[in-house]
Short mmCIF file of C-alpha atoms and ligand atoms in Angstrom, two decimals:
data_model
loop_
_atom_site.label_atom_id
_atom_site.label_comp_id
_atom_site.label_asym_id
_atom_site.label_seq_id
_atom_site.Cartn_x
_atom_site.Cartn_y
_atom_site.Cartn_z
CA MET A 1 -29.92 14.18 -22.10
CA SER A 2 -31.32 15.12 -25.48
CA ARG A 3 -29.15 17.35 -27.58
CA SER A 4 -30.33 18.86 -30.83
CA ALA A 5 -28.26 17.53 -33.69
CA HIS A 6 -26.69 20.07 -35.96
CA PRO A 7 -24.26 19.86 -38.82
CA ALA A 8 -20.83 19.25 -37.37
CA GLY A 9 -18.24 21.95 -37.86
CA PRO A 10 -14.99 21.69 -39.77
CA ARG A 11 -12.79 18.75 -38.82
CA HIS A 12 -9.17 18.98 -37.82
CA ALA A 13 -8.31 16.88 -40.83
CA ASP A 14 -9.45 19.71 -43.11
CA VAL A 15 -7.04 22.39 -44.16
CA LEU A 16 -7.21 24.77 -41.24
CA PRO A 17 -7.50 28.52 -41.60
CA GLU A 18 -4.78 30.63 -40.07
CA GLY A 19 -4.86 30.86 -36.31
CA HIS A 20 -3.09 30.47 -33.00
CA TYR A 21 -3.99 26.81 -32.51
CA ALA A 22 -1.73 23.85 -32.95
CA ALA A 23 -3.31 20.43 -33.37
CA PRO A 24 -6.40 19.45 -31.41
CA PRO A 25 -5.54 17.89 -28.05
CA ALA A 26 -5.59 14.10 -27.86
CA ASP A 27 -8.42 14.15 -25.32
CA LEU A 28 -10.85 17.06 -25.33
CA ASN A 29 -12.21 16.07 -21.92
CA ALA A 30 -8.83 16.13 -20.19
CA LEU A 31 -8.05 19.10 -17.97
CA ASP A 32 -4.51 20.44 -18.12
CA ALA A 33 -3.68 21.22 -14.47
CA LYS A 34 -1.47 24.08 -15.64
CA VAL A 35 -4.38 26.23 -16.76
CA TRP A 36 -7.04 25.26 -14.20
CA ALA A 37 -7.44 26.28 -10.57
CA GLN A 38 -6.06 23.69 -8.16
CA THR A 39 -9.30 22.03 -7.08
CA VAL A 40 -10.84 21.74 -10.56
CA THR A 41 -11.56 18.21 -11.74
CA ARG A 42 -14.43 16.20 -13.24
CA ASP A 43 -16.81 14.05 -11.23
CA ALA A 44 -17.95 10.54 -12.16
CA ASP A 45 -20.61 12.01 -14.48
CA GLY A 46 -17.99 14.08 -16.30
CA VAL A 47 -19.23 17.35 -14.85
CA LEU A 48 -16.53 19.91 -14.07
CA THR A 49 -16.21 20.46 -10.32
CA VAL A 50 -14.30 23.00 -8.26
CA ALA A 51 -13.79 22.77 -4.48
CA GLY A 52 -16.12 19.74 -4.72
CA LEU A 53 -18.96 21.73 -6.32
CA ARG A 54 -20.48 20.87 -9.69
CA VAL A 55 -20.54 23.72 -12.18
CA THR A 56 -24.06 22.69 -13.17
CA ASP A 57 -25.19 23.41 -9.61
CA LEU A 58 -23.21 26.65 -9.48
CA ALA A 59 -24.81 27.79 -12.74
CA GLU A 60 -28.25 26.97 -11.42
CA GLN A 61 -27.70 28.84 -8.19
CA TYR A 62 -25.71 31.86 -9.37
CA GLY A 63 -26.54 32.05 -13.07
CA THR A 64 -24.15 32.50 -15.97
CA PRO A 65 -21.86 34.06 -16.88
CA ALA A 66 -20.04 33.92 -13.56
CA TYR A 67 -16.44 34.05 -12.44
CA ILE A 68 -15.78 31.09 -10.16
CA LEU A 69 -12.79 31.69 -7.90
CA ASP A 70 -11.01 28.92 -5.99
CA GLU A 71 -10.22 30.50 -2.62
CA ALA A 72 -7.88 27.73 -1.46
CA ASP A 73 -5.91 28.15 -4.67
CA PHE A 74 -5.70 31.92 -4.19
CA ARG A 75 -4.47 31.51 -0.63
CA SER A 76 -1.95 28.86 -1.52
CA ARG A 77 -0.48 30.97 -4.36
CA ALA A 78 -0.31 34.03 -2.11
CA ARG A 79 1.38 31.92 0.58
CA ALA A 80 3.80 30.42 -1.95
CA TRP A 81 4.94 33.92 -2.95
CA ARG A 82 5.18 35.02 0.67
CA THR A 83 7.25 31.98 1.71
CA ALA A 84 9.42 32.04 -1.40
CA PHE A 85 10.52 35.61 -0.70
CA GLY A 86 10.84 35.09 3.04
CA THR A 87 11.37 37.81 5.59
CA ASP A 88 14.01 39.75 3.64
CA ALA A 89 11.58 40.79 0.95
CA ASP A 90 8.05 42.09 0.57
CA VAL A 91 5.33 40.80 -1.70
CA PHE A 92 2.79 43.39 -2.80
CA TYR A 93 -0.25 41.95 -4.56
CA ALA A 94 -1.15 44.23 -7.48
CA GLY A 95 -4.79 45.02 -6.72
CA LYS A 96 -5.58 46.10 -10.24
CA ALA A 97 -5.56 42.42 -11.32
CA PHE A 98 -8.66 41.82 -9.18
CA LEU A 99 -9.63 43.49 -5.95
CA SER A 100 -12.53 42.95 -3.59
CA ARG A 101 -12.87 43.11 0.17
CA ALA A 102 -12.68 39.33 0.51
CA VAL A 103 -9.43 39.34 -1.48
CA VAL A 104 -8.01 42.07 0.77
CA ARG A 105 -8.79 39.95 3.84
CA TRP A 106 -7.18 36.84 2.33
CA LEU A 107 -4.05 38.85 1.52
CA HIS A 108 -3.94 40.31 4.99
CA GLU A 109 -4.29 36.86 6.54
CA GLU A 110 -1.60 35.39 4.29
CA GLY A 111 0.86 38.17 5.15
CA LEU A 112 0.97 39.97 1.80
CA ASN A 113 1.04 43.69 1.15
CA LEU A 114 -1.08 45.47 -1.43
CA ASP A 115 -0.55 47.78 -4.39
CA VAL A 116 -3.35 50.19 -5.25
CA CYS A 117 -3.46 52.69 -8.10
CA SER A 118 -6.61 54.74 -7.53
CA GLY A 119 -8.74 56.21 -4.79
CA GLY A 120 -11.28 53.44 -5.39
CA GLU A 121 -8.73 50.69 -4.86
CA LEU A 122 -7.40 52.50 -1.79
CA ALA A 123 -10.93 52.78 -0.36
CA THR A 124 -11.52 49.06 -0.95
CA ALA A 125 -8.25 48.13 0.75
CA LEU A 126 -8.86 50.35 3.78
CA SER A 127 -12.49 49.33 4.15
CA ALA A 128 -11.47 45.67 4.40
CA GLY A 129 -8.94 46.41 7.10
CA MET A 130 -5.62 46.29 5.25
CA PRO A 131 -3.21 48.22 7.49
CA ALA A 132 -2.26 51.41 5.64
CA ASP A 133 1.45 50.88 6.17
CA ARG A 134 1.19 47.71 4.07
CA ILE A 135 -0.28 49.60 1.11
CA ALA A 136 1.72 51.06 -1.78
CA PHE A 137 0.09 53.74 -3.90
CA HIS A 138 0.91 53.78 -7.63
CA GLY A 139 -0.25 55.67 -10.70
CA ASN A 140 1.02 58.13 -13.27
CA ASN A 141 -1.58 60.80 -12.50
CA LYS A 142 -2.84 60.50 -8.97
CA SER A 143 -5.15 63.37 -8.14
CA THR A 144 -4.29 65.73 -5.30
CA GLU A 145 -7.37 64.40 -3.51
CA GLU A 146 -6.14 60.80 -3.90
CA ILE A 147 -2.68 61.77 -2.69
CA ARG A 148 -4.12 63.60 0.30
CA ARG A 149 -6.24 60.58 1.30
CA ALA A 150 -3.26 58.25 0.92
CA VAL A 151 -0.95 60.45 3.01
CA GLU A 152 -3.64 60.99 5.64
CA ALA A 153 -4.32 57.26 5.84
CA GLY A 154 -0.59 56.68 6.29
CA VAL A 155 0.16 54.43 3.31
CA GLY A 156 3.52 52.71 3.55
CA ARG A 157 4.79 54.19 0.30
CA ILE A 158 3.78 56.36 -2.56
CA VAL A 159 5.50 55.52 -5.82
CA LEU A 160 6.37 58.85 -7.47
CA ASP A 161 5.85 58.76 -11.21
CA SER A 162 6.67 62.26 -12.44
CA PHE A 163 8.49 65.50 -11.56
CA GLN A 164 5.17 67.24 -10.90
CA GLU A 165 4.16 64.52 -8.48
CA ILE A 166 7.35 64.91 -6.45
CA VAL A 167 6.32 68.46 -5.62
CA ARG A 168 2.64 67.58 -5.17
CA VAL A 169 3.23 64.78 -2.68
CA ALA A 170 5.85 66.78 -0.78
CA HIS A 171 3.49 69.73 -0.51
CA ILE A 172 0.55 67.65 0.68
CA ALA A 173 2.65 65.72 3.20
CA GLN A 174 4.08 68.92 4.61
CA SER A 175 0.68 70.57 4.86
CA LEU A 176 -0.47 67.54 6.89
CA GLY A 177 2.63 67.73 9.05
CA LYS A 178 3.87 64.37 7.76
CA ARG A 179 6.93 62.90 6.12
CA GLN A 180 5.78 60.46 3.41
CA ARG A 181 7.84 57.41 2.50
CA VAL A 182 8.28 57.32 -1.28
CA GLN A 183 9.91 55.40 -4.07
CA ILE A 184 10.72 56.81 -7.48
CA ARG A 185 9.47 54.80 -10.44
CA ILE A 186 12.05 54.84 -13.17
CA THR A 187 12.02 53.42 -16.67
CA VAL A 188 15.19 51.50 -17.36
CA GLY A 189 14.73 51.00 -21.10
CA VAL A 190 13.83 47.33 -20.74
CA GLU A 191 10.61 46.10 -22.22
CA ALA A 192 9.57 42.58 -21.40
CA HIS A 193 6.66 40.67 -22.79
CA THR A 194 6.17 36.92 -22.65
CA HIS A 195 9.14 35.18 -24.24
CA GLU A 196 11.05 38.18 -25.52
CA PHE A 197 12.51 41.20 -23.90
CA ILE A 198 14.17 44.26 -25.34
CA ALA A 199 17.09 45.68 -23.38
CA THR A 200 17.25 48.87 -25.40
CA ALA A 201 13.60 49.83 -25.58
CA HIS A 202 12.74 53.48 -25.93
CA GLU A 203 11.44 54.94 -22.74
CA ASP A 204 8.49 55.90 -24.90
CA GLN A 205 5.65 55.33 -22.43
CA LYS A 206 3.60 57.24 -19.94
CA PHE A 207 4.92 55.56 -16.78
CA GLY A 208 8.00 56.47 -14.82
CA ILE A 209 10.96 58.80 -15.05
CA PRO A 210 13.59 57.79 -17.62
CA LEU A 211 16.96 56.65 -16.37
CA ALA A 212 18.36 57.84 -19.69
CA GLY A 213 19.60 61.41 -19.93
CA GLY A 214 20.01 61.69 -16.17
CA GLN A 215 16.34 62.35 -15.50
CA ALA A 216 16.04 59.71 -12.77
CA ALA A 217 19.16 61.08 -11.07
CA GLU A 218 17.64 64.56 -11.19
CA ALA A 219 14.40 63.24 -9.64
CA VAL A 220 16.44 61.73 -6.81
CA ARG A 221 18.18 65.09 -6.23
CA ARG A 222 14.84 66.86 -5.94
CA VAL A 223 13.25 64.26 -3.66
CA LEU A 224 16.25 64.31 -1.32
CA GLN A 225 15.88 68.09 -0.93
CA LEU A 226 12.25 67.99 0.18
CA ASP A 227 11.43 67.72 3.88
CA GLY A 228 8.03 66.17 3.25
CA LEU A 229 9.51 63.12 1.53
CA GLU A 230 11.58 60.18 2.73
CA LEU A 231 13.14 58.36 -0.22
CA ILE A 232 13.18 54.64 0.57
CA GLY A 233 13.96 53.17 -2.83
CA ILE A 234 13.78 52.88 -6.58
CA HIS A 235 10.98 51.15 -8.46
CA SER A 236 11.00 49.47 -11.85
CA HIS A 237 8.23 47.51 -13.58
CA ILE A 238 9.20 46.14 -16.98
CA GLY A 239 6.18 44.47 -18.53
CA SER A 240 3.57 41.75 -18.24
CA GLN A 241 3.07 38.02 -18.80
CA ILE A 242 6.88 37.56 -18.60
CA PHE A 243 8.47 34.10 -18.61
CA ASP A 244 12.04 35.08 -19.36
CA MET A 245 13.97 36.30 -16.30
CA SER A 246 16.67 38.00 -18.35
CA GLY A 247 14.60 41.18 -18.61
CA PHE A 248 14.70 41.44 -14.79
CA GLU A 249 18.43 40.82 -14.90
CA VAL A 250 19.05 43.84 -17.13
CA ALA A 251 16.55 45.97 -15.16
CA ALA A 252 18.19 45.09 -11.82
CA HIS A 253 21.61 45.87 -13.27
CA ARG A 254 20.44 49.34 -14.27
CA VAL A 255 18.56 50.06 -11.04
CA VAL A 256 21.59 49.04 -8.98
CA GLY A 257 23.70 51.29 -11.21
CA LEU A 258 21.47 54.19 -10.16
CA LEU A 259 21.74 53.19 -6.46
CA LYS A 260 25.51 53.30 -6.84
CA ASP A 261 25.38 56.75 -8.47
CA ILE A 262 23.14 57.94 -5.63
CA ARG A 263 25.62 56.66 -3.06
CA ASP A 264 28.52 58.33 -4.89
CA GLU A 265 26.72 61.66 -5.29
CA HIS A 266 24.75 61.93 -2.05
CA GLY A 267 26.42 59.50 0.31
CA VAL A 268 23.15 57.63 0.91
CA GLU A 269 22.43 53.97 0.28
CA LEU A 270 18.74 53.53 -0.42
CA PRO A 271 17.35 50.58 1.53
CA GLU A 272 14.85 49.18 -0.99
CA ILE A 273 14.49 48.11 -4.59
CA ASP A 274 11.14 47.20 -6.14
CA LEU A 275 11.26 45.08 -9.27
CA GLY A 276 7.53 45.28 -10.02
CA GLY A 277 5.32 42.47 -11.24
CA GLY A 278 4.58 41.00 -14.63
CA LEU A 279 5.27 37.31 -14.05
CA GLY A 280 3.48 35.10 -16.54
CA ILE A 281 0.83 32.42 -16.03
CA ALA A 282 -0.43 29.57 -18.22
CA TYR A 283 -3.40 30.59 -20.32
CA THR A 284 -2.91 27.63 -22.62
CA SER A 285 -0.93 24.38 -22.42
CA ASP A 286 1.90 26.06 -24.36
CA ASP A 287 2.77 28.39 -21.47
CA ASP A 288 5.29 27.26 -18.83
CA PRO A 289 5.30 29.66 -15.90
CA ARG A 290 7.98 29.53 -13.21
CA GLU A 291 7.25 28.69 -9.62
CA PRO A 292 7.46 31.55 -7.08
CA HIS A 293 10.47 29.95 -5.34
CA GLU A 294 12.41 29.86 -8.63
CA ILE A 295 11.51 33.50 -9.30
CA ALA A 296 12.48 34.54 -5.77
CA LYS A 297 15.79 32.73 -6.01
CA ALA A 298 16.59 34.20 -9.43
CA LEU A 299 15.69 37.77 -8.41
CA SER A 300 17.57 37.69 -5.12
CA GLU A 301 20.66 36.22 -6.82
CA ILE A 302 20.56 38.89 -9.50
CA VAL A 303 20.23 41.75 -7.00
CA THR A 304 22.86 40.32 -4.62
CA ARG A 305 25.34 39.82 -7.45
CA GLU A 306 24.79 43.33 -8.86
CA CYS A 307 25.12 44.91 -5.42
CA GLU A 308 28.30 43.02 -4.60
CA ALA A 309 29.80 44.22 -7.85
CA ALA A 310 28.81 47.80 -6.94
CA ARG A 311 29.96 47.32 -3.33
CA LEU A 312 26.54 48.21 -2.00
CA ALA A 313 24.73 46.51 0.86
CA THR A 314 21.96 44.38 -0.66
CA PRO A 315 18.71 46.34 -0.41
CA ARG A 316 15.40 44.85 0.64
CA ILE A 317 13.59 43.57 -2.47
CA SER A 318 9.91 43.97 -3.16
CA VAL A 319 7.89 42.40 -5.94
CA GLU A 320 4.35 43.06 -7.12
CA PRO A 321 2.71 40.00 -8.66
CA GLY A 322 -0.93 40.45 -9.63
CA ARG A 323 -1.73 38.06 -12.46
CA ALA A 324 0.55 35.33 -11.07
CA ILE A 325 -1.49 35.13 -7.87
CA VAL A 326 -5.11 35.60 -8.95
CA GLY A 327 -5.02 34.74 -12.67
CA PRO A 328 -5.03 30.95 -12.43
CA THR A 329 -7.49 30.82 -9.52
CA ALA A 330 -10.68 31.58 -11.46
CA PHE A 331 -12.54 30.47 -14.55
CA THR A 332 -15.51 32.03 -16.29
CA LEU A 333 -18.56 29.83 -16.60
CA TYR A 334 -20.74 30.55 -19.64
CA GLU A 335 -23.81 28.98 -21.21
CA VAL A 336 -23.74 28.31 -24.92
CA GLY A 337 -26.55 30.11 -26.74
CA THR A 338 -25.90 29.50 -30.42
CA VAL A 339 -23.58 27.32 -32.48
CA LYS A 340 -22.83 28.40 -36.07
CA PRO A 341 -20.65 26.12 -38.19
CA LEU A 342 -19.00 27.77 -41.21
CA ASP A 343 -17.80 25.18 -43.67
CA GLY A 344 -14.07 25.15 -44.20
CA LEU A 345 -13.56 27.87 -41.60
CA ARG A 346 -14.61 27.27 -38.02
CA THR A 347 -17.63 27.10 -35.74
CA TYR A 348 -18.76 30.20 -33.91
CA VAL A 349 -19.93 29.40 -30.40
CA SER A 350 -21.86 32.29 -28.82
CA VAL A 351 -21.96 32.57 -25.05
CA ASP A 352 -24.02 34.73 -22.69
CA GLY A 353 -21.16 37.15 -21.90
CA GLY A 354 -18.22 38.32 -23.97
CA MET A 355 -15.97 41.36 -24.24
CA SER A 356 -17.76 43.00 -21.29
CA ASP A 357 -16.46 40.28 -18.95
CA ASN A 358 -13.21 39.55 -20.79
CA ILE A 359 -11.75 42.37 -22.87
CA ARG A 360 -8.26 40.87 -22.98
CA THR A 361 -8.73 38.93 -26.20
CA ALA A 362 -10.01 41.98 -28.08
CA LEU A 363 -7.53 44.33 -26.40
CA TYR A 364 -4.31 42.31 -26.45
CA ASP A 365 -5.07 39.41 -28.75
CA ALA A 366 -4.75 37.31 -25.58
CA GLU A 367 -5.00 33.55 -25.86
CA TYR A 368 -7.29 31.42 -23.72
CA SER A 369 -8.33 27.79 -23.45
CA VAL A 370 -11.87 26.51 -23.11
CA ALA A 371 -13.53 23.26 -22.07
CA LEU A 372 -16.99 21.78 -22.20
CA ALA A 373 -17.90 21.88 -18.51
CA SER A 374 -21.39 20.44 -18.00
CA ARG A 375 -20.52 17.02 -19.45
CA THR A 376 -17.86 15.16 -21.35
CA SER A 377 -18.14 14.21 -24.99
CA ASP A 378 -16.66 11.62 -27.31
CA ALA A 379 -17.44 13.68 -30.40
CA GLU A 380 -14.67 14.78 -32.74
CA PRO A 381 -12.81 18.01 -32.11
CA MET A 382 -14.34 21.02 -33.83
CA LEU A 383 -12.30 24.14 -34.50
CA SER A 384 -14.21 26.83 -32.64
CA ARG A 385 -14.21 30.49 -31.84
CA VAL A 386 -15.96 31.43 -28.62
CA VAL A 387 -17.68 34.78 -29.06
CA GLY A 388 -19.88 36.96 -26.89
CA LYS A 389 -23.27 38.60 -27.27
CA HIS A 390 -22.10 42.16 -27.93
CA CYS A 391 -22.73 44.26 -31.02
CA GLU A 392 -19.14 44.14 -32.17
CA SER A 393 -17.48 41.58 -34.41
CA GLY A 394 -14.25 41.81 -32.36
CA ASP A 395 -16.23 40.46 -29.40
CA ILE A 396 -14.14 37.31 -29.06
CA VAL A 397 -13.44 35.42 -25.84
CA VAL A 398 -11.36 32.52 -27.18
CA ARG A 399 -10.04 33.08 -30.68
CA ASP A 400 -9.10 29.51 -31.58
CA ALA A 401 -9.88 26.40 -29.62
CA PHE A 402 -11.23 22.92 -30.12
CA LEU A 403 -14.55 21.94 -28.64
CA PRO A 404 -16.46 18.71 -29.23
CA ALA A 405 -18.52 18.69 -32.44
CA ASP A 406 -21.74 17.81 -30.58
CA LEU A 407 -21.63 21.08 -28.62
CA ALA A 408 -25.15 22.47 -28.36
CA PRO A 409 -27.11 25.36 -26.89
CA GLY A 410 -27.55 24.87 -23.16
CA ASP A 411 -24.10 23.34 -22.67
CA LEU A 412 -21.90 25.06 -20.11
CA ILE A 413 -18.37 25.90 -21.13
CA ALA A 414 -15.59 27.18 -18.90
CA VAL A 415 -12.70 29.47 -19.80
CA PRO A 416 -9.82 29.02 -17.33
CA ALA A 417 -7.27 31.55 -16.05
CA THR A 418 -9.69 34.49 -16.02
CA GLY A 419 -8.94 35.58 -12.45
CA ALA A 420 -6.79 38.55 -13.48
CA TYR A 421 -7.80 41.57 -15.54
CA CYS A 422 -11.24 40.20 -16.44
CA ARG A 423 -13.65 41.29 -13.69
CA SER A 424 -11.40 44.26 -12.96
CA MET A 425 -11.60 45.43 -16.58
CA ALA A 426 -15.26 44.46 -17.06
CA SER A 427 -17.57 47.02 -18.63
CA ASN A 428 -21.26 47.61 -19.17
CA TYR A 429 -20.98 47.73 -22.94
CA ASN A 430 -24.44 47.25 -24.46
CA HIS A 431 -25.75 47.66 -20.91
CA VAL A 432 -24.80 44.07 -20.26
CA LEU A 433 -24.65 43.38 -16.54
CA ARG A 434 -21.30 42.50 -15.04
CA PRO A 435 -21.09 38.91 -13.74
CA PRO A 436 -20.63 37.98 -10.09
CA VAL A 437 -17.49 36.58 -8.55
CA VAL A 438 -18.33 33.43 -6.64
CA ALA A 439 -15.65 32.19 -4.25
CA VAL A 440 -15.65 28.45 -3.61
CA LYS A 441 -13.86 26.56 -0.88
CA ASP A 442 -14.28 23.12 0.73
CA GLY A 443 -17.65 22.41 -0.82
CA GLU A 444 -19.08 25.85 -0.08
CA ALA A 445 -19.76 28.77 -2.40
CA ARG A 446 -20.31 32.39 -1.57
CA VAL A 447 -20.72 35.49 -3.67
CA ILE A 448 -17.91 37.97 -3.02
CA VAL A 449 -18.94 40.43 -5.75
CA ARG A 450 -22.59 40.16 -6.66
CA ARG A 451 -24.04 40.20 -10.16
CA GLU A 452 -24.98 43.64 -11.38
CA THR A 453 -28.69 44.27 -11.80
CA GLU A 454 -30.66 46.50 -14.13
CA GLU A 455 -31.46 48.52 -11.05
CA ASP A 456 -27.74 49.14 -10.56
CA LEU A 457 -27.52 50.41 -14.13
CA LEU A 458 -30.54 52.63 -13.84
CA ARG A 459 -29.40 54.06 -10.51
CA LEU A 460 -26.55 55.86 -12.26
CA ASP A 461 -28.83 57.14 -15.01
CA VAL A 462 -30.43 60.09 -13.28
CA GLY A 463 -32.42 61.17 -16.29
C1 PLP B 501 0.33 46.05 -13.38
C2 PLP B 501 1.42 46.22 -12.41
C3 PLP B 501 1.81 45.15 -11.62
C4 PLP B 501 1.22 43.77 -11.72
O1 PLP B 501 1.43 43.19 -12.96
P1 PLP B 501 1.06 41.63 -13.16
O2 PLP B 501 1.33 41.41 -14.60
O3 PLP B 501 -0.38 41.49 -12.83
O4 PLP B 501 1.94 40.86 -12.26
C5 PLP B 501 2.79 45.37 -10.68
N1 PLP B 501 3.36 46.59 -10.53
C6 PLP B 501 3.00 47.64 -11.28
C7 PLP B 501 3.65 48.94 -11.05
C8 PLP B 501 2.02 47.50 -12.25
O5 PLP B 501 1.67 48.55 -13.00
#
C-alpha cells in the first residue's frame, strides 16, 4: 500500500500543549475491550473487524461515515440488565439514546420496556410492535396531541413533569373514558455527573417537580384527587454518565422519604419507584463502568434498606438505562481526508463527518477514543485532534488522542462508544447528510437506518 509521506506531527516527547490526554498508549494498535463493542478485533492483516466483518469491506459497501452497531453486543447488554434486575424490577431502555424499529424489536425480544419522550419516538415504538403497556412516556412539555395519542394507545405510564400536565393528562384520560397510570417526576436536589455528585444541588432545572418546599407533596395531593389518574409511583432521574452510586443512595433516601409522607398523609403505599438512568460507560480507557448486576444489587439494597427504615413494603423498582445499553455497541467509521501537522501543537485530522454525526464533543466537551482501523502501524504516536468537515472551528470529534504518525488521507479511523446520543442527536448542519446505522451480526451486515440522500434534504425544501 503506498502512503504519501508527510511531515510527522509533534512527538509525545515534546512539551505537550494542555489537553485531556495522559501519555500515549504503549501500543497504538491495541484495542481496549472496555471501549469497543464485544465482537471488535483485528484480523491477521491488522484490519479492524466486527462480527467477523472487515471495516474496509463495510466502508466499501456502505460508505463513510457510518455508525456500525454490533447487534449481538446490544442484545447481550440488554439481556444483562434484564437478568440483573430479575422479575421484581423493570428495565426501561431510554429510547432517546438511539431508537429505530430494529432496536425496538430487539428490546421486545429481550424482555425490556421502553421510554419515549416525544410523539416521534412513540410512533417508532408502536410501529415496531412494542406493546403499549410496556412504554413509558416522558417529557417536560408533552403536547396535548402527544398525550392524547399516548393515552389512546394505552401506554403503561405517563411520567408527569409539571402541575399543568397533571390537569392536562387527567382531562384527556377522562375525555377518553380512561384511567391513566402515572408517575410523578420529582427533583430531589441531587445532581450526579461522572465521578462527583452534589447532594444539595439547587432544583434549578426544567425537569420535574421539586421535593423542596412541599411541591412534590402538593402534586401527589392533586393527582390523588383526579379520577382520570392512577398514581403508581414516584420518579427521579439524577444525571448522566454516572459512575458513583452514592448519588442514587441520596436520591433513593429522599424518594422513600416522600413515599413515607404519602403513606402518613393519605394512607396509601405507592407500589413503584423509578430511579431513572444515567449509568456511565467507558469512552476512554480511564473510565471504569459498573456491571449491570453490581448496579442492580446496589440499587435494590439501597431501596430495601431505606424502606425497612421507613417501615414501608419495598416497592417495585424501575431503571431507565439508555447510554449503558447502546453506547458501547457502536463505533463511527470515518475516512481521513486531510492531515495537518502544527509544529509544537498537534496534528489536525479531518474526517468526512463531524459535529453533524457527533455533537457530544462540542456540546459537552465529551471525551472519545479513536483508532486507525484499516490497518495497523508501527509509526510513532502523534498527538492528534480529529475534526469534521463543518464550517465551525468547534467541529471536533475527538479533542485529544494519539494516532500513528504515518496516518494519511484514505485511512479509515474508528471512534468507539458512539452508539448513544450520536445518531439520535445528528443534524443536517451544512446540509451534510446523516450517516446510516449498519447493524452487524454473525458475519452479516444490514442497514437499519439508511444514509440520508440529497433527495431527502430537498424533499423538505418545498421552495
Ligand atoms: C435521558 C434519560 C434517561 C437515560 O439516560 P442515560 O444516561 O442514557 O442512561 C433515563 N431516564 C430519563 C428520565 C432521562 O431523561
